[in-house]
Amino acid sequence: MSSQNLKVILVFGTDDQAWIRRSSIAIPQFWQGHTVPPVQGDVIRLGGRQFLIQGRVWEHDGEMPVLRLFVGNAHAHSDTVFG
C-alpha cells in the first residue's frame, strides 16, 4: 500500500492536546510520501518534546484506509535544549 492511499491521524492525550493548542504548534504530516507506515515504538518530536507511539488502530473512512496512532504523554527532558 502506498502512503498516498493512507491517512495517518495522531491521537494525543488531553494535556498534550491543550499544550499543542496553547503553543499553536502545527502538526506536520510526518509520514506523507513514505512507503512504510509508522509502528508502535516509533518516536516523534513536536515543539521540543517527544512522543512515543503506543498503539495503532486501522480503520476505513469509506474512501481510504486510516491509521490512528495513539501517542503517549510528552517527555519534556530536552525542552530547555530544543524548546
Short mmCIF file of N, CA and C in Angstrom, two decimals:
data_model
loop_
_atom_site.label_atom_id
_atom_site.label_comp_id
_atom_site.label_asym_id
_atom_site.label_seq_id
_atom_site.Cartn_x
_atom_site.Cartn_y
_atom_site.Cartn_z
N MET A 1 0.84 -1.17 0.00
CA MET A 1 0.00 0.00 0.00
C MET A 1 0.89 1.24 0.00
N SER A 2 0.63 2.16 -0.90
CA SER A 2 1.42 3.39 -0.92
C SER A 2 0.88 4.38 0.10
N SER A 3 1.71 5.32 0.52
CA SER A 3 1.29 6.27 1.54
C SER A 3 0.24 7.23 1.01
N GLN A 4 0.10 7.38 -0.32
CA GLN A 4 -0.94 8.24 -0.86
C GLN A 4 -2.32 7.66 -0.60
N ASN A 5 -2.39 6.36 -0.33
CA ASN A 5 -3.66 5.70 -0.06
C ASN A 5 -3.88 5.47 1.43
N LEU A 6 -3.19 6.23 2.27
CA LEU A 6 -3.28 6.03 3.71
C LEU A 6 -3.32 7.38 4.42
N LYS A 7 -4.31 7.55 5.28
CA LYS A 7 -4.40 8.76 6.10
C LYS A 7 -3.92 8.40 7.50
N VAL A 8 -2.93 9.13 8.02
CA VAL A 8 -2.38 8.88 9.35
C VAL A 8 -2.85 10.01 10.27
N ILE A 9 -3.49 9.65 11.39
CA ILE A 9 -4.01 10.62 12.34
C ILE A 9 -3.36 10.37 13.70
N LEU A 10 -2.76 11.41 14.27
CA LEU A 10 -2.16 11.30 15.60
C LEU A 10 -3.21 11.61 16.66
N VAL A 11 -3.28 10.78 17.70
CA VAL A 11 -4.23 10.96 18.79
C VAL A 11 -3.43 11.23 20.06
N PHE A 12 -3.59 12.44 20.61
CA PHE A 12 -2.85 12.86 21.80
C PHE A 12 -3.76 12.83 23.02
N GLY A 13 -3.13 12.71 24.19
CA GLY A 13 -3.86 12.80 25.45
C GLY A 13 -4.36 14.23 25.67
N THR A 14 -5.28 14.42 26.61
CA THR A 14 -5.91 15.72 26.83
C THR A 14 -4.91 16.81 27.20
N ASP A 15 -3.97 16.52 28.09
CA ASP A 15 -2.99 17.54 28.50
C ASP A 15 -2.10 17.93 27.32
N ASP A 16 -1.69 16.96 26.53
CA ASP A 16 -0.84 17.25 25.37
C ASP A 16 -1.61 18.01 24.30
N GLN A 17 -2.89 17.68 24.11
CA GLN A 17 -3.72 18.44 23.17
C GLN A 17 -3.79 19.90 23.58
N ALA A 18 -3.98 20.14 24.87
CA ALA A 18 -4.06 21.52 25.38
C ALA A 18 -2.73 22.24 25.17
N TRP A 19 -1.62 21.57 25.44
CA TRP A 19 -0.29 22.17 25.24
C TRP A 19 -0.07 22.52 23.77
N ILE A 20 -0.44 21.61 22.86
CA ILE A 20 -0.29 21.85 21.42
C ILE A 20 -1.14 23.05 21.00
N ARG A 21 -2.36 23.11 21.50
CA ARG A 21 -3.26 24.21 21.16
C ARG A 21 -2.73 25.54 21.70
N ARG A 22 -2.32 25.56 22.98
CA ARG A 22 -1.80 26.80 23.60
C ARG A 22 -0.53 27.28 22.90
N SER A 23 0.31 26.34 22.49
CA SER A 23 1.58 26.69 21.86
C SER A 23 1.44 26.95 20.36
N SER A 24 0.25 26.76 19.83
CA SER A 24 -0.02 26.95 18.39
C SER A 24 0.95 26.14 17.52
N ILE A 25 1.13 24.89 17.90
CA ILE A 25 2.04 24.02 17.16
C ILE A 25 1.28 23.36 16.01
N ALA A 26 1.82 23.48 14.82
CA ALA A 26 1.23 22.81 13.66
C ALA A 26 1.77 21.39 13.60
N ILE A 27 0.87 20.44 13.45
CA ILE A 27 1.28 19.03 13.38
C ILE A 27 1.65 18.71 11.92
N PRO A 28 2.93 18.43 11.66
CA PRO A 28 3.31 18.09 10.28
C PRO A 28 2.80 16.70 9.90
N GLN A 29 2.71 16.46 8.63
CA GLN A 29 2.32 15.14 8.15
C GLN A 29 3.60 14.31 8.00
N PHE A 30 4.03 13.75 9.13
CA PHE A 30 5.30 13.06 9.22
C PHE A 30 5.49 11.98 8.16
N TRP A 31 4.44 11.23 7.85
CA TRP A 31 4.60 10.06 7.00
C TRP A 31 4.15 10.29 5.56
N GLN A 32 3.84 11.52 5.20
CA GLN A 32 3.43 11.79 3.83
C GLN A 32 4.60 11.51 2.89
N GLY A 33 4.34 10.71 1.88
CA GLY A 33 5.38 10.37 0.91
C GLY A 33 6.22 9.17 1.28
N HIS A 34 6.03 8.62 2.48
CA HIS A 34 6.79 7.43 2.89
C HIS A 34 6.00 6.18 2.51
N THR A 35 6.71 5.13 2.19
CA THR A 35 6.03 3.88 1.82
C THR A 35 5.81 2.97 3.02
N VAL A 36 6.45 3.25 4.15
CA VAL A 36 6.33 2.41 5.33
C VAL A 36 5.53 3.17 6.41
N PRO A 37 4.41 2.62 6.86
CA PRO A 37 3.64 3.31 7.90
C PRO A 37 4.36 3.22 9.24
N PRO A 38 4.08 4.15 10.15
CA PRO A 38 4.70 4.12 11.47
C PRO A 38 4.25 2.90 12.27
N VAL A 39 5.10 2.51 13.21
CA VAL A 39 4.80 1.34 14.04
C VAL A 39 4.88 1.70 15.51
N GLN A 40 4.33 0.85 16.32
CA GLN A 40 4.38 1.01 17.77
C GLN A 40 5.85 1.06 18.20
N GLY A 41 6.19 2.04 19.03
CA GLY A 41 7.56 2.20 19.48
C GLY A 41 8.30 3.32 18.77
N ASP A 42 7.78 3.78 17.61
CA ASP A 42 8.38 4.94 16.94
C ASP A 42 8.22 6.16 17.83
N VAL A 43 9.12 7.11 17.68
CA VAL A 43 9.09 8.34 18.46
C VAL A 43 9.00 9.52 17.50
N ILE A 44 8.15 10.49 17.83
CA ILE A 44 8.07 11.72 17.04
C ILE A 44 8.41 12.90 17.95
N ARG A 45 8.90 13.98 17.36
CA ARG A 45 9.23 15.18 18.12
C ARG A 45 8.39 16.34 17.63
N LEU A 46 7.80 17.07 18.58
CA LEU A 46 7.00 18.25 18.30
C LEU A 46 7.34 19.33 19.32
N GLY A 47 7.67 20.50 18.87
CA GLY A 47 7.89 21.61 19.79
C GLY A 47 8.89 21.32 20.88
N GLY A 48 9.91 20.53 20.59
CA GLY A 48 10.93 20.21 21.59
C GLY A 48 10.56 19.09 22.53
N ARG A 49 9.42 18.48 22.32
CA ARG A 49 9.01 17.35 23.15
C ARG A 49 8.93 16.10 22.28
N GLN A 50 9.09 14.97 22.92
CA GLN A 50 8.99 13.73 22.17
C GLN A 50 7.81 12.90 22.65
N PHE A 51 7.22 12.19 21.69
CA PHE A 51 6.05 11.36 21.96
C PHE A 51 6.31 9.97 21.41
N LEU A 52 5.97 8.96 22.20
CA LEU A 52 6.14 7.57 21.81
C LEU A 52 4.82 7.03 21.28
N ILE A 53 4.85 6.40 20.12
CA ILE A 53 3.64 5.78 19.58
C ILE A 53 3.39 4.51 20.37
N GLN A 54 2.26 4.49 21.09
CA GLN A 54 1.96 3.38 21.98
C GLN A 54 0.95 2.39 21.40
N GLY A 55 0.17 2.82 20.43
CA GLY A 55 -0.83 1.93 19.87
C GLY A 55 -1.27 2.40 18.50
N ARG A 56 -1.78 1.45 17.70
CA ARG A 56 -2.25 1.76 16.35
C ARG A 56 -3.62 1.13 16.15
N VAL A 57 -4.49 1.85 15.46
CA VAL A 57 -5.80 1.32 15.12
C VAL A 57 -6.02 1.55 13.64
N TRP A 58 -6.31 0.49 12.91
CA TRP A 58 -6.61 0.58 11.48
C TRP A 58 -8.11 0.71 11.31
N GLU A 59 -8.52 1.68 10.48
CA GLU A 59 -9.93 1.90 10.18
C GLU A 59 -10.05 2.16 8.68
N HIS A 60 -11.28 2.33 8.23
CA HIS A 60 -11.53 2.74 6.85
C HIS A 60 -12.65 3.77 6.90
N ASP A 61 -12.43 4.94 6.30
CA ASP A 61 -13.43 6.02 6.37
C ASP A 61 -14.39 6.03 5.19
N GLY A 62 -14.41 4.96 4.40
CA GLY A 62 -15.28 4.89 3.24
C GLY A 62 -14.57 5.31 1.96
N GLU A 63 -13.46 6.01 2.10
CA GLU A 63 -12.69 6.45 0.94
C GLU A 63 -11.29 5.85 0.92
N MET A 64 -10.67 5.76 2.10
CA MET A 64 -9.30 5.26 2.16
C MET A 64 -9.03 4.67 3.54
N PRO A 65 -7.96 3.88 3.66
CA PRO A 65 -7.56 3.37 4.98
C PRO A 65 -7.09 4.52 5.88
N VAL A 66 -7.40 4.39 7.15
CA VAL A 66 -6.99 5.38 8.15
C VAL A 66 -6.22 4.65 9.24
N LEU A 67 -5.06 5.18 9.58
CA LEU A 67 -4.26 4.62 10.67
C LEU A 67 -4.22 5.65 11.79
N ARG A 68 -4.87 5.36 12.91
CA ARG A 68 -4.85 6.24 14.08
C ARG A 68 -3.70 5.81 14.98
N LEU A 69 -2.85 6.77 15.31
CA LEU A 69 -1.71 6.49 16.17
C LEU A 69 -1.95 7.12 17.53
N PHE A 70 -1.98 6.31 18.55
CA PHE A 70 -2.15 6.81 19.91
C PHE A 70 -0.78 7.01 20.51
N VAL A 71 -0.48 8.26 20.86
CA VAL A 71 0.85 8.59 21.36
C VAL A 71 0.79 8.80 22.87
N GLY A 72 1.89 8.47 23.53
CA GLY A 72 1.98 8.61 24.97
C GLY A 72 2.19 10.06 25.37
N ASN A 73 2.18 10.31 26.66
CA ASN A 73 2.39 11.65 27.18
C ASN A 73 3.75 12.17 26.77
N ALA A 74 3.83 13.48 26.61
CA ALA A 74 5.07 14.12 26.17
C ALA A 74 6.17 13.91 27.21
N HIS A 75 7.36 13.72 26.70
CA HIS A 75 8.55 13.68 27.54
C HIS A 75 9.28 14.98 27.27
N ALA A 76 9.42 15.80 28.28
CA ALA A 76 9.97 17.13 28.09
C ALA A 76 11.41 17.25 28.55
N HIS A 77 12.14 16.16 28.58
CA HIS A 77 13.51 16.18 29.09
C HIS A 77 14.38 17.18 28.35
N SER A 78 14.12 17.37 27.07
CA SER A 78 15.00 18.22 26.28
C SER A 78 14.38 19.57 25.94
N ASP A 79 13.29 19.95 26.60
CA ASP A 79 12.64 21.22 26.29
C ASP A 79 13.58 22.40 26.39
N THR A 80 14.46 22.42 27.37
CA THR A 80 15.35 23.57 27.51
C THR A 80 16.37 23.63 26.40
N VAL A 81 16.69 22.50 25.77
CA VAL A 81 17.65 22.47 24.69
C VAL A 81 16.98 22.81 23.36
N PHE A 82 15.83 22.18 23.10
CA PHE A 82 15.20 22.34 21.79
C PHE A 82 14.02 23.31 21.81
N GLY A 83 13.48 23.63 22.99
CA GLY A 83 12.26 24.44 23.08
C GLY A 83 12.57 25.86 23.03
#
